[in-house]
GROMACS .gro file of N, CA and C in nm:
model
  486
    1MET      N    1   0.196  -1.117  -0.479
    1MET     CA    2   0.134  -0.997  -0.530
    1MET      C    3   0.198  -0.955  -0.662
    2THR      N    4   0.325  -0.982  -0.680
    2THR     CA    5   0.392  -0.938  -0.801
    2THR      C    6   0.380  -1.037  -0.916
    3ALA      N    7   0.342  -1.160  -0.887
    3ALA     CA    8   0.330  -1.259  -0.993
    3ALA      C    9   0.226  -1.218  -1.098
    4PRO      N   10   0.107  -1.172  -1.059
    4PRO     CA   11   0.012  -1.129  -1.163
    4PRO      C   12   0.064  -1.011  -1.245
    5LEU      N   13   0.141  -0.923  -1.181
    5LEU     CA   14   0.199  -0.810  -1.254
    5LEU      C   15   0.298  -0.859  -1.358
    6ALA      N   16   0.383  -0.953  -1.318
    6ALA     CA   17   0.483  -1.006  -1.410
    6ALA      C   18   0.416  -1.080  -1.525
    7LEU      N   19   0.310  -1.153  -1.496
    7LEU     CA   20   0.240  -1.227  -1.601
    7LEU      C   21   0.162  -1.135  -1.694
    8ALA      N   22   0.127  -1.016  -1.645
    8ALA     CA   23   0.051  -0.921  -1.727
    8ALA      C   24   0.140  -0.848  -1.828
    9ALA      N   25   0.271  -0.856  -1.811
    9ALA     CA   26   0.363  -0.786  -1.901
    9ALA      C   27   0.356  -0.848  -2.040
   10GLU      N   28   0.355  -0.762  -2.141
   10GLU     CA   29   0.350  -0.810  -2.279
   10GLU      C   30   0.488  -0.855  -2.327
   11ASN      N   31   0.592  -0.797  -2.273
   11ASN     CA   32   0.730  -0.828  -2.310
   11ASN      C   33   0.789  -0.922  -2.203
   12ALA      N   34   0.852  -1.030  -2.246
   12ALA     CA   35   0.908  -1.128  -2.151
   12ALA      C   36   1.018  -1.067  -2.065
   13ALA      N   37   1.102  -0.982  -2.122
   13ALA     CA   38   1.210  -0.919  -2.044
   13ALA      C   39   1.152  -0.829  -1.936
   14VAL      N   40   1.047  -0.758  -1.969
   14VAL     CA   41   0.982  -0.672  -1.869
   14VAL      C   42   0.920  -0.759  -1.761
   15GLY      N   43   0.859  -0.870  -1.800
   15GLY     CA   44   0.800  -0.962  -1.703
   15GLY      C   45   0.902  -1.016  -1.605
   16TRP      N   46   1.018  -1.057  -1.656
   16TRP     CA   47   1.124  -1.108  -1.569
   16TRP      C   48   1.180  -0.998  -1.478
   17THR      N   49   1.191  -0.877  -1.531
   17THR     CA   50   1.239  -0.765  -1.449
   17THR      C   51   1.142  -0.736  -1.337
   18ILE      N   52   1.013  -0.732  -1.369
   18ILE     CA   53   0.911  -0.708  -1.267
   18ILE      C   54   0.913  -0.821  -1.165
   19ALA      N   55   0.927  -0.944  -1.210
   19ALA     CA   56   0.931  -1.058  -1.118
   19ALA      C   57   1.051  -1.047  -1.023
   20ALA      N   58   1.167  -1.010  -1.074
   20ALA     CA   59   1.286  -0.999  -0.990
   20ALA      C   60   1.272  -0.886  -0.889
   21ILE      N   61   1.226  -0.770  -0.934
   21ILE     CA   62   1.209  -0.655  -0.843
   21ILE      C   63   1.100  -0.688  -0.740
   22GLY      N   64   0.992  -0.747  -0.784
   22GLY     CA   65   0.884  -0.784  -0.692
   22GLY      C   66   0.927  -0.889  -0.592
   23ALA      N   67   1.009  -0.985  -0.636
   23ALA     CA   68   1.059  -1.087  -0.543
   23ALA      C   69   1.148  -1.023  -0.436
   24ALA      N   70   1.231  -0.928  -0.476
   24ALA     CA   71   1.315  -0.858  -0.379
   24ALA      C   72   1.228  -0.779  -0.281
   25GLY      N   73   1.124  -0.714  -0.330
   25GLY     CA   74   1.033  -0.640  -0.242
   25GLY      C   75   0.958  -0.732  -0.148
   26THR      N   76   0.912  -0.845  -0.199
   26THR     CA   77   0.842  -0.941  -0.115
   26THR      C   78   0.935  -0.999  -0.009
   27LEU      N   79   1.059  -1.026  -0.046
   27LEU     CA   80   1.157  -1.075   0.051
   27LEU      C   81   1.181  -0.972   0.161
   28CYS      N   82   1.190  -0.844   0.122
   28CYS     CA   83   1.205  -0.738   0.223
   28CYS      C   84   1.087  -0.737   0.320
   29LEU      N   85   0.965  -0.752   0.268
   29LEU     CA   86   0.848  -0.753   0.354
   29LEU      C   87   0.847  -0.874   0.447
   30LEU      N   88   0.892  -0.989   0.397
   30LEU     CA   89   0.899  -1.108   0.481
   30LEU      C   90   1.002  -1.092   0.592
   31VAL      N   91   1.119  -1.040   0.557
   31VAL     CA   92   1.224  -1.019   0.657
   31VAL      C   93   1.179  -0.914   0.758
   32ALA      N   94   1.105  -0.813   0.712
   32ALA     CA   95   1.054  -0.711   0.803
   32ALA      C   96   0.960  -0.774   0.905
   33GLY      N   97   0.877  -0.866   0.862
   33GLY     CA   98   0.787  -0.933   0.954
   33GLY      C   99   0.858  -1.021   1.053
   34LEU      N  100   0.971  -1.074   1.013
   34LEU     CA  101   1.046  -1.163   1.103
   34LEU      C  102   1.138  -1.088   1.197
   35ALA      N  103   1.211  -0.987   1.147
   35ALA     CA  104   1.313  -0.928   1.233
   35ALA      C  105   1.337  -0.780   1.214
   36LEU      N  106   1.328  -0.729   1.095
   36LEU     CA  107   1.371  -0.592   1.068
   36LEU      C  108   1.255  -0.508   1.012
   37PRO      N  109   1.178  -0.441   1.097
   37PRO     CA  110   1.064  -0.365   1.047
   37PRO      C  111   1.105  -0.247   0.959
   38GLY      N  112   1.231  -0.207   0.964
   38GLY     CA  113   1.279  -0.100   0.879
   38GLY      C  114   1.279  -0.136   0.731
   39LEU      N  115   1.263  -0.263   0.699
   39LEU     CA  116   1.261  -0.307   0.559
   39LEU      C  117   1.123  -0.300   0.496
   40VAL      N  118   1.022  -0.257   0.572
   40VAL     CA  119   0.888  -0.248   0.515
   40VAL      C  120   0.885  -0.143   0.404
   41ALA      N  121   0.940  -0.026   0.430
   41ALA     CA  122   0.936   0.081   0.329
   41ALA      C  123   1.013   0.043   0.202
   42PRO      N  124   1.138  -0.007   0.213
   42PRO     CA  125   1.205  -0.049   0.089
   42PRO      C  126   1.131  -0.160   0.015
   43GLY      N  127   1.071  -0.252   0.089
   43GLY     CA  128   0.994  -0.358   0.025
   43GLY      C  129   0.875  -0.304  -0.050
   44ALA      N  130   0.805  -0.207   0.011
   44ALA     CA  131   0.690  -0.145  -0.055
   44ALA      C  132   0.734  -0.068  -0.179
   45VAL      N  133   0.847   0.000  -0.169
   45VAL     CA  134   0.899   0.075  -0.284
   45VAL      C  135   0.932  -0.020  -0.398
   46LEU      N  136   0.994  -0.132  -0.368
   46LEU     CA  137   1.031  -0.227  -0.474
   46LEU      C  138   0.907  -0.287  -0.541
   47VAL      N  139   0.809  -0.325  -0.462
   47VAL     CA  140   0.687  -0.380  -0.522
   47VAL      C  141   0.616  -0.273  -0.605
   48GLY      N  142   0.608  -0.151  -0.552
   48GLY     CA  143   0.549  -0.041  -0.628
   48GLY      C  144   0.626  -0.008  -0.754
   49LEU      N  145   0.759  -0.020  -0.747
   49LEU     CA  146   0.843   0.003  -0.864
   49LEU      C  147   0.812  -0.097  -0.974
   50GLY      N  148   0.792  -0.221  -0.935
   50GLY     CA  149   0.756  -0.323  -1.035
   50GLY      C  150   0.626  -0.287  -1.105
   51TYR      N  151   0.529  -0.239  -1.030
   51TYR     CA  152   0.402  -0.198  -1.091
   51TYR      C  153   0.421  -0.075  -1.179
   52GLY      N  154   0.503   0.018  -1.134
   52GLY     CA  155   0.531   0.138  -1.214
   52GLY      C  156   0.600   0.104  -1.345
   53ILE      N  157   0.692   0.009  -1.341
   53ILE     CA  158   0.760  -0.035  -1.463
   53ILE      C  159   0.659  -0.096  -1.560
   54LEU      N  160   0.569  -0.177  -1.507
   54LEU     CA  161   0.467  -0.238  -1.592
   54LEU      C  162   0.384  -0.131  -1.662
   55LEU      N  163   0.341  -0.029  -1.587
   55LEU     CA  164   0.260   0.076  -1.647
   55LEU      C  165   0.338   0.159  -1.747
   56THR      N  166   0.464   0.187  -1.715
   56THR     CA  167   0.544   0.274  -1.801
   56THR      C  168   0.586   0.204  -1.930
   57VAL      N  169   0.637   0.084  -1.917
   57VAL     CA  170   0.693   0.014  -2.033
   57VAL      C  171   0.584  -0.051  -2.118
   58ASP      N  172   0.486  -0.110  -2.054
   58ASP     CA  173   0.386  -0.186  -2.127
   58ASP      C  174   0.260  -0.109  -2.161
   59GLY      N  175   0.260   0.020  -2.147
   59GLY     CA  176   0.137   0.089  -2.185
   59GLY      C  177   0.137   0.236  -2.153
   60GLY      N  178   0.179   0.274  -2.034
   60GLY     CA  179   0.180   0.412  -1.996
   60GLY      C  180   0.041   0.472  -1.981
   61ARG      N  181  -0.061   0.389  -1.973
   61ARG     CA  182  -0.197   0.440  -1.959
   61ARG      C  183  -0.242   0.425  -1.814
   62LEU      N  184  -0.350   0.491  -1.781
   62LEU     CA  185  -0.407   0.481  -1.648
   62LEU      C  186  -0.468   0.342  -1.632
   63ASP      N  187  -0.425   0.272  -1.530
   63ASP     CA  188  -0.470   0.136  -1.508
   63ASP      C  189  -0.579   0.135  -1.402
   64ARG      N  190  -0.689   0.073  -1.432
   64ARG     CA  191  -0.799   0.069  -1.336
   64ARG      C  192  -0.769  -0.022  -1.218
   65ASP      N  193  -0.669  -0.108  -1.230
   65ASP     CA  194  -0.633  -0.197  -1.120
   65ASP      C  195  -0.541  -0.129  -1.019
   66ALA      N  196  -0.505  -0.005  -1.042
   66ALA     CA  197  -0.413   0.065  -0.952
   66ALA      C  198  -0.467   0.071  -0.810
   67ALA      N  199  -0.597   0.088  -0.794
   67ALA     CA  200  -0.656   0.092  -0.661
   67ALA      C  201  -0.640  -0.042  -0.590
   68LEU      N  202  -0.658  -0.151  -0.662
   68LEU     CA  203  -0.640  -0.284  -0.602
   68LEU      C  204  -0.495  -0.308  -0.564
   69VAL      N  205  -0.404  -0.266  -0.650
   69VAL     CA  206  -0.261  -0.283  -0.620
   69VAL      C  207  -0.223  -0.202  -0.497
   70ALA      N  208  -0.272  -0.078  -0.488
   70ALA     CA  209  -0.241   0.007  -0.373
   70ALA      C  210  -0.297  -0.053  -0.244
   71ALA      N  211  -0.420  -0.101  -0.247
   71ALA     CA  212  -0.480  -0.161  -0.128
   71ALA      C  213  -0.407  -0.289  -0.088
   72ALA      N  214  -0.368  -0.370  -0.185
   72ALA     CA  215  -0.294  -0.493  -0.155
   72ALA      C  216  -0.157  -0.462  -0.098
   73LEU      N  217  -0.092  -0.359  -0.149
   73LEU     CA  218   0.038  -0.319  -0.097
   73LEU      C  219   0.026  -0.267   0.046
   74LEU      N  220  -0.077  -0.188   0.074
   74LEU     CA  221  -0.101  -0.141   0.210
   74LEU      C  222  -0.126  -0.258   0.304
   75LEU      N  223  -0.205  -0.354   0.260
   75LEU     CA  224  -0.233  -0.472   0.341
   75LEU      C  225  -0.106  -0.551   0.369
   76ALA      N  226  -0.022  -0.570   0.267
   76ALA     CA  227   0.103  -0.645   0.285
   76ALA      C  228   0.195  -0.574   0.385
   77CYS      N  229   0.205  -0.443   0.375
   77CYS     CA  230   0.291  -0.368   0.468
   77CYS      C  231   0.237  -0.375   0.611
   78GLU      N  232   0.108  -0.358   0.627
   78GLU     CA  233   0.049  -0.363   0.761
   78GLU      C  234   0.064  -0.502   0.823
   79LEU      N  235   0.041  -0.605   0.743
   79LEU     CA  236   0.056  -0.741   0.796
   79LEU      C  237   0.201  -0.771   0.833
   80SER      N  238   0.295  -0.720   0.756
   80SER     CA  239   0.436  -0.740   0.786
   80SER      C  240   0.472  -0.673   0.919
   81LEU      N  241   0.427  -0.550   0.937
   81LEU     CA  242   0.454  -0.481   1.064
   81LEU      C  243   0.383  -0.549   1.181
   82TRP      N  244   0.264  -0.596   1.159
   82TRP     CA  245   0.190  -0.664   1.264
   82TRP      C  246   0.261  -0.794   1.303
   83ALA      N  247   0.310  -0.868   1.203
   83ALA     CA  248   0.382  -0.992   1.232
   83ALA      C  249   0.504  -0.964   1.319
   84HIS      N  250   0.578  -0.858   1.286
   84HIS     CA  251   0.695  -0.823   1.367
   84HIS      C  252   0.652  -0.784   1.508
   85GLU      N  253   0.545  -0.707   1.517
   85GLU     CA  254   0.497  -0.664   1.648
   85GLU      C  255   0.456  -0.784   1.734
   86LEU      N  256   0.389  -0.881   1.674
   86LEU     CA  257   0.347  -0.999   1.749
   86LEU      C  258   0.466  -1.080   1.800
   87ARG      N  259   0.576  -1.076   1.728
   87ARG     CA  260   0.695  -1.150   1.770
   87ARG      C  261   0.772  -1.080   1.881
   88THR      N  262   0.756  -0.949   1.893
   88THR     CA  263   0.843  -0.873   1.984
   88THR      C  264   0.771  -0.815   2.105
   89THR      N  265   0.639  -0.827   2.113
   89THR     CA  266   0.567  -0.768   2.226
   89THR      C  267   0.496  -0.876   2.305
   90SER      N  268   0.441  -0.836   2.418
   90SER     CA  269   0.363  -0.928   2.499
   90SER      C  270   0.227  -0.952   2.433
   91PRO      N  271   0.158  -1.059   2.472
   91PRO     CA  272   0.029  -1.090   2.410
   91PRO      C  273  -0.071  -0.976   2.427
   92ASP      N  274  -0.157  -0.961   2.326
   92ASP     CA  275  -0.262  -0.860   2.332
   92ASP      C  276  -0.364  -0.895   2.438
   93GLU      N  277  -0.439  -0.794   2.478
   93GLU     CA  278  -0.552  -0.819   2.567
   93GLU      C  279  -0.657  -0.897   2.489
   94PRO      N  280  -0.749  -0.965   2.558
   94PRO     CA  281  -0.850  -1.042   2.487
   94PRO      C  282  -0.929  -0.955   2.389
   95GLY      N  283  -0.941  -1.002   2.267
   95GLY     CA  284  -1.013  -0.930   2.164
   95GLY      C  285  -0.929  -0.828   2.088
   96GLY      N  286  -0.805  -0.808   2.129
   96GLY     CA  287  -0.719  -0.709   2.065
   96GLY      C  288  -0.688  -0.742   1.921
   97ARG      N  289  -0.667  -0.868   1.893
   97ARG     CA  290  -0.634  -0.908   1.756
   97ARG      C  291  -0.754  -0.888   1.662
   98MET      N  292  -0.873  -0.917   1.712
   98MET     CA  293  -0.991  -0.897   1.628
   98MET      C  294  -1.016  -0.749   1.602
   99ARG      N  295  -0.993  -0.665   1.703
   99ARG     CA  296  -1.007  -0.521   1.682
   99ARG      C  297  -0.906  -0.472   1.580
  100ARG      N  298  -0.783  -0.521   1.592
  100ARG     CA  299  -0.679  -0.479   1.498
  100ARG      C  300  -0.712  -0.527   1.357
  101LEU      N  301  -0.759  -0.650   1.346
  101LEU     CA  302  -0.796  -0.703   1.216
  101LEU      C  303  -0.913  -0.624   1.156
  102SER      N  304  -1.009  -0.589   1.239
  102SER     CA  305  -1.122  -0.507   1.191
  102SER      C  306  -1.073  -0.371   1.143
  103TRP      N  307  -0.985  -0.310   1.220
  103TRP     CA  308  -0.930  -0.180   1.181
  103TRP      C  309  -0.854  -0.193   1.049
  104LEU      N  310  -0.781  -0.300   1.033
  104LEU     CA  311  -0.705  -0.322   0.911
  104LEU      C  312  -0.797  -0.338   0.790
  105VAL      N  313  -0.906  -0.409   0.806
  105VAL     CA  314  -1.003  -0.425   0.698
  105VAL      C  315  -1.062  -0.290   0.660
  106VAL      N  316  -1.098  -0.210   0.760
  106VAL     CA  317  -1.154  -0.077   0.734
  106VAL      C  318  -1.051   0.010   0.663
  107LEU      N  319  -0.926   0.006   0.708
  107LEU     CA  320  -0.820   0.086   0.648
  107LEU      C  321  -0.798   0.048   0.501
  108VAL      N  322  -0.795  -0.080   0.472
  108VAL     CA  323  -0.775  -0.126   0.334
  108VAL      C  324  -0.894  -0.088   0.246
  109LEU      N  325  -1.016  -0.102   0.299
  109LEU     CA  326  -1.133  -0.062   0.221
  109LEU      C  327  -1.136   0.089   0.197
  110LEU      N  328  -1.095   0.168   0.297
  110LEU     CA  329  -1.086   0.312   0.277
  110LEU      C  330  -0.981   0.346   0.172
  111ALA      N  331  -0.868   0.280   0.177
  111ALA     CA  332  -0.764   0.304   0.077
  111ALA      C  333  -0.813   0.267  -0.062
  112LEU      N  334  -0.883   0.156  -0.073
  112LEU     CA  335  -0.937   0.113  -0.201
  112LEU      C  336  -1.036   0.217  -0.254
  113GLY      N  337  -1.125   0.265  -0.169
  113GLY     CA  338  -1.221   0.366  -0.210
  113GLY      C  339  -1.155   0.498  -0.246
  114LEU      N  340  -1.056   0.539  -0.167
  114LEU     CA  341  -0.986   0.664  -0.194
  114LEU      C  342  -0.911   0.657  -0.326
  115CYS      N  343  -0.845   0.546  -0.351
  115CYS     CA  344  -0.773   0.530  -0.478
  115CYS      C  345  -0.870   0.528  -0.596
  116ALA      N  346  -0.983   0.462  -0.578
  116ALA     CA  347  -1.082   0.460  -0.685
  116ALA      C  348  -1.134   0.601  -0.714
  117CYS      N  349  -1.152   0.681  -0.608
  117CYS     CA  350  -1.195   0.820  -0.628
  117CYS      C  351  -1.087   0.899  -0.702
  118PHE      N  352  -0.961   0.879  -0.666
  118PHE     CA  353  -0.852   0.947  -0.736
  118PHE      C  354  -0.849   0.910  -0.883
  119LEU      N  355  -0.867   0.782  -0.912
  119LEU     CA  356  -0.868   0.739  -1.052
  119LEU      C  357  -0.985   0.802  -1.128
  120ALA      N  358  -1.099   0.813  -1.062
  120ALA     CA  359  -1.214   0.878  -1.126
  120ALA      C  360  -1.186   1.026  -1.151
  121LEU      N  361  -1.122   1.091  -1.053
  121LEU     CA  362  -1.086   1.232  -1.071
  121LEU      C  363  -0.987   1.251  -1.185
  122VAL      N  364  -0.889   1.163  -1.191
  122VAL     CA  365  -0.790   1.173  -1.298
  122VAL      C  366  -0.856   1.150  -1.433
  123ASP      N  367  -0.948   1.058  -1.438
  123ASP     CA  368  -1.019   1.032  -1.563
  123ASP      C  369  -1.101   1.155  -1.604
  124LEU      N  370  -1.163   1.221  -1.505
  124LEU     CA  371  -1.237   1.344  -1.534
  124LEU      C  372  -1.143   1.457  -1.576
  125ALA      N  373  -1.027   1.462  -1.515
  125ALA     CA  374  -0.933   1.571  -1.544
  125ALA      C  375  -0.888   1.567  -1.690
  126ARG      N  376  -0.883   1.450  -1.748
  126ARG     CA  377  -0.845   1.441  -1.888
  126ARG      C  378  -0.947   1.507  -1.978
  127VAL      N  379  -1.070   1.518  -1.929
  127VAL     CA  380  -1.176   1.573  -2.011
  127VAL      C  381  -1.213   1.716  -1.969
  128GLU      N  382  -1.215   1.745  -1.840
  128GLU     CA  383  -1.275   1.866  -1.789
  128GLU      C  384  -1.182   1.986  -1.772
  129GLY      N  385  -1.052   1.968  -1.753
  129GLY     CA  386  -0.964   2.084  -1.745
  129GLY      C  387  -0.917   2.118  -1.606
  130ILE      N  388  -0.880   2.245  -1.587
  130ILE     CA  389  -0.808   2.290  -1.469
  130ILE      C  390  -0.890   2.283  -1.340
  131ALA      N  391  -1.020   2.303  -1.346
  131ALA     CA  392  -1.102   2.299  -1.225
  131ALA      C  393  -1.098   2.161  -1.160
  132VAL      N  394  -1.112   2.060  -1.241
  132VAL     CA  395  -1.110   1.924  -1.188
  132VAL      C  396  -0.969   1.888  -1.142
  133GLU      N  397  -0.867   1.936  -1.212
  133GLU     CA  398  -0.729   1.911  -1.170
  133GLU      C  399  -0.702   1.974  -1.033
  134THR      N  400  -0.751   2.093  -1.010
  134THR     CA  401  -0.734   2.158  -0.881
  134THR      C  402  -0.803   2.078  -0.771
  135LEU      N  403  -0.921   2.030  -0.799
  135LEU     CA  404  -0.992   1.945  -0.703
  135LEU      C  405  -0.913   1.817  -0.675
  136GLY      N  406  -0.855   1.759  -0.778
  136GLY     CA  407  -0.774   1.639  -0.760
  136GLY      C  408  -0.651   1.664  -0.675
  137VAL      N  409  -0.585   1.776  -0.694
  137VAL     CA  410  -0.468   1.810  -0.613
  137VAL      C  411  -0.509   1.829  -0.467
  138ALA      N  412  -0.620   1.897  -0.445
  138ALA     CA  413  -0.668   1.917  -0.308
  138ALA      C  414  -0.704   1.784  -0.243
  139ALA      N  415  -0.766   1.695  -0.318
  139ALA     CA  416  -0.801   1.563  -0.264
  139ALA      C  417  -0.676   1.482  -0.233
  140ALA      N  418  -0.576   1.490  -0.320
  140ALA     CA  419  -0.451   1.418  -0.295
  140ALA      C  420  -0.382   1.471  -0.170
  141ALA      N  421  -0.381   1.604  -0.153
  141ALA     CA  422  -0.319   1.661  -0.034
  141ALA      C  423  -0.395   1.619   0.091
  142ALA      N  424  -0.528   1.618   0.085
  142ALA     CA  425  -0.607   1.575   0.200
  142ALA      C  426  -0.582   1.428   0.233
  143ALA      N  427  -0.570   1.345   0.131
  143ALA     CA  428  -0.542   1.203   0.153
  143ALA      C  429  -0.404   1.184   0.215
  144PHE      N  430  -0.307   1.260   0.168
  144PHE     CA  431  -0.173   1.251   0.225
  144PHE      C  432  -0.175   1.288   0.373
  145VAL      N  433  -0.243   1.396   0.407
  145VAL     CA  434  -0.251   1.439   0.548
  145VAL      C  435  -0.322   1.332   0.630
  146LEU      N  436  -0.430   1.275   0.578
  146LEU     CA  437  -0.502   1.171   0.649
  146LEU      C  438  -0.414   1.048   0.673
  147LEU      N  439  -0.345   1.002   0.570
  147LEU     CA  440  -0.259   0.886   0.585
  147LEU      C  441  -0.142   0.914   0.678
  148TRP      N  442  -0.089   1.035   0.674
  148TRP     CA  443   0.021   1.073   0.764
  148TRP      C  444  -0.027   1.069   0.908
  149ARG      N  445  -0.148   1.120   0.935
  149ARG     CA  446  -0.200   1.119   1.072
  149ARG      C  447  -0.226   0.976   1.119
  150VAL      N  448  -0.279   0.892   1.032
  150VAL     CA  449  -0.303   0.753   1.069
  150VAL      C  450  -0.172   0.684   1.102
  151ALA      N  451  -0.069   0.706   1.020
  151ALA     CA  452   0.062   0.645   1.045
  151ALA      C  453   0.123   0.699   1.175
  152ARG      N  454   0.109   0.828   1.198
  152ARG     CA  455   0.163   0.889   1.320
  152ARG      C  456   0.094   0.833   1.443
  153ASP      N  457  -0.039   0.821   1.438
  153ASP     CA  458  -0.114   0.767   1.552
  153ASP      C  459  -0.081   0.620   1.575
  154ALA      N  460  -0.063   0.545   1.467
  154ALA     CA  461  -0.026   0.403   1.481
  154ALA      C  462   0.113   0.391   1.544
  155GLY      N  463   0.204   0.481   1.506
  155GLY     CA  464   0.337   0.479   1.565
  155GLY      C  465   0.336   0.514   1.712
  156ARG      N  466   0.248   0.604   1.751
  156ARG     CA  467   0.237   0.640   1.892
  156ARG      C  468   0.180   0.526   1.975
  157ARG      N  469   0.084   0.454   1.917
  157ARG     CA  470   0.023   0.342   1.990
  157ARG      C  471   0.119   0.226   2.006
  158SER      N  472   0.196   0.197   1.902
  158SER     CA  473   0.284   0.081   1.910
  158SER      C  474   0.407   0.110   1.993
  159GLY      N  475   0.453   0.235   1.997
  159GLY     CA  476   0.570   0.270   2.077
  159GLY      C  477   0.697   0.215   2.016
  160PRO      N  478   0.810   0.248   2.075
  160PRO     CA  479   0.937   0.198   2.021
  160PRO      C  480   0.954   0.050   2.048
  161SER      N  481   1.011  -0.021   1.951
  161SER     CA  482   1.038  -0.163   1.971
  161SER      C  483   1.172  -0.183   2.037
  162PRO      N  484   1.183  -0.287   2.119
  162PRO     CA  485   1.309  -0.312   2.192
  162PRO      C  486   1.421  -0.352   2.103
   0.00000   0.00000   0.00000
């Protein structure tokens, strides 16, 4: 996921920095899937940091690919946690994996759509003023609450790991 970001950098030093930070984040996500699910958040932060560096250093403009990066990062985190769960729990009931995969596809598509809406709102806010900014803040707060509830419900379903 971080290789395209590193290749998109205009400056070689920035590209190598993004590649190193992204590799560390990817390694955290891989280790989380194998043994330590607590490394999912640091891995996501590192990969996101690489993207943030790219935006800040190489342009500082609103990137239309931000929604794709966010959805891909969500997918990577969910797959990492799922891999760990599959290694540490008993087998799912028949059809459980397909239901989980379907839910994951829906979640990623919702995240992609939500991020695209946020980008559209931000683009409007640059032109329209305080009313659109207020709407954007309300939408961001609603999205945060929605994602928090989804994460809380997922944590309740999975239960504590041994």
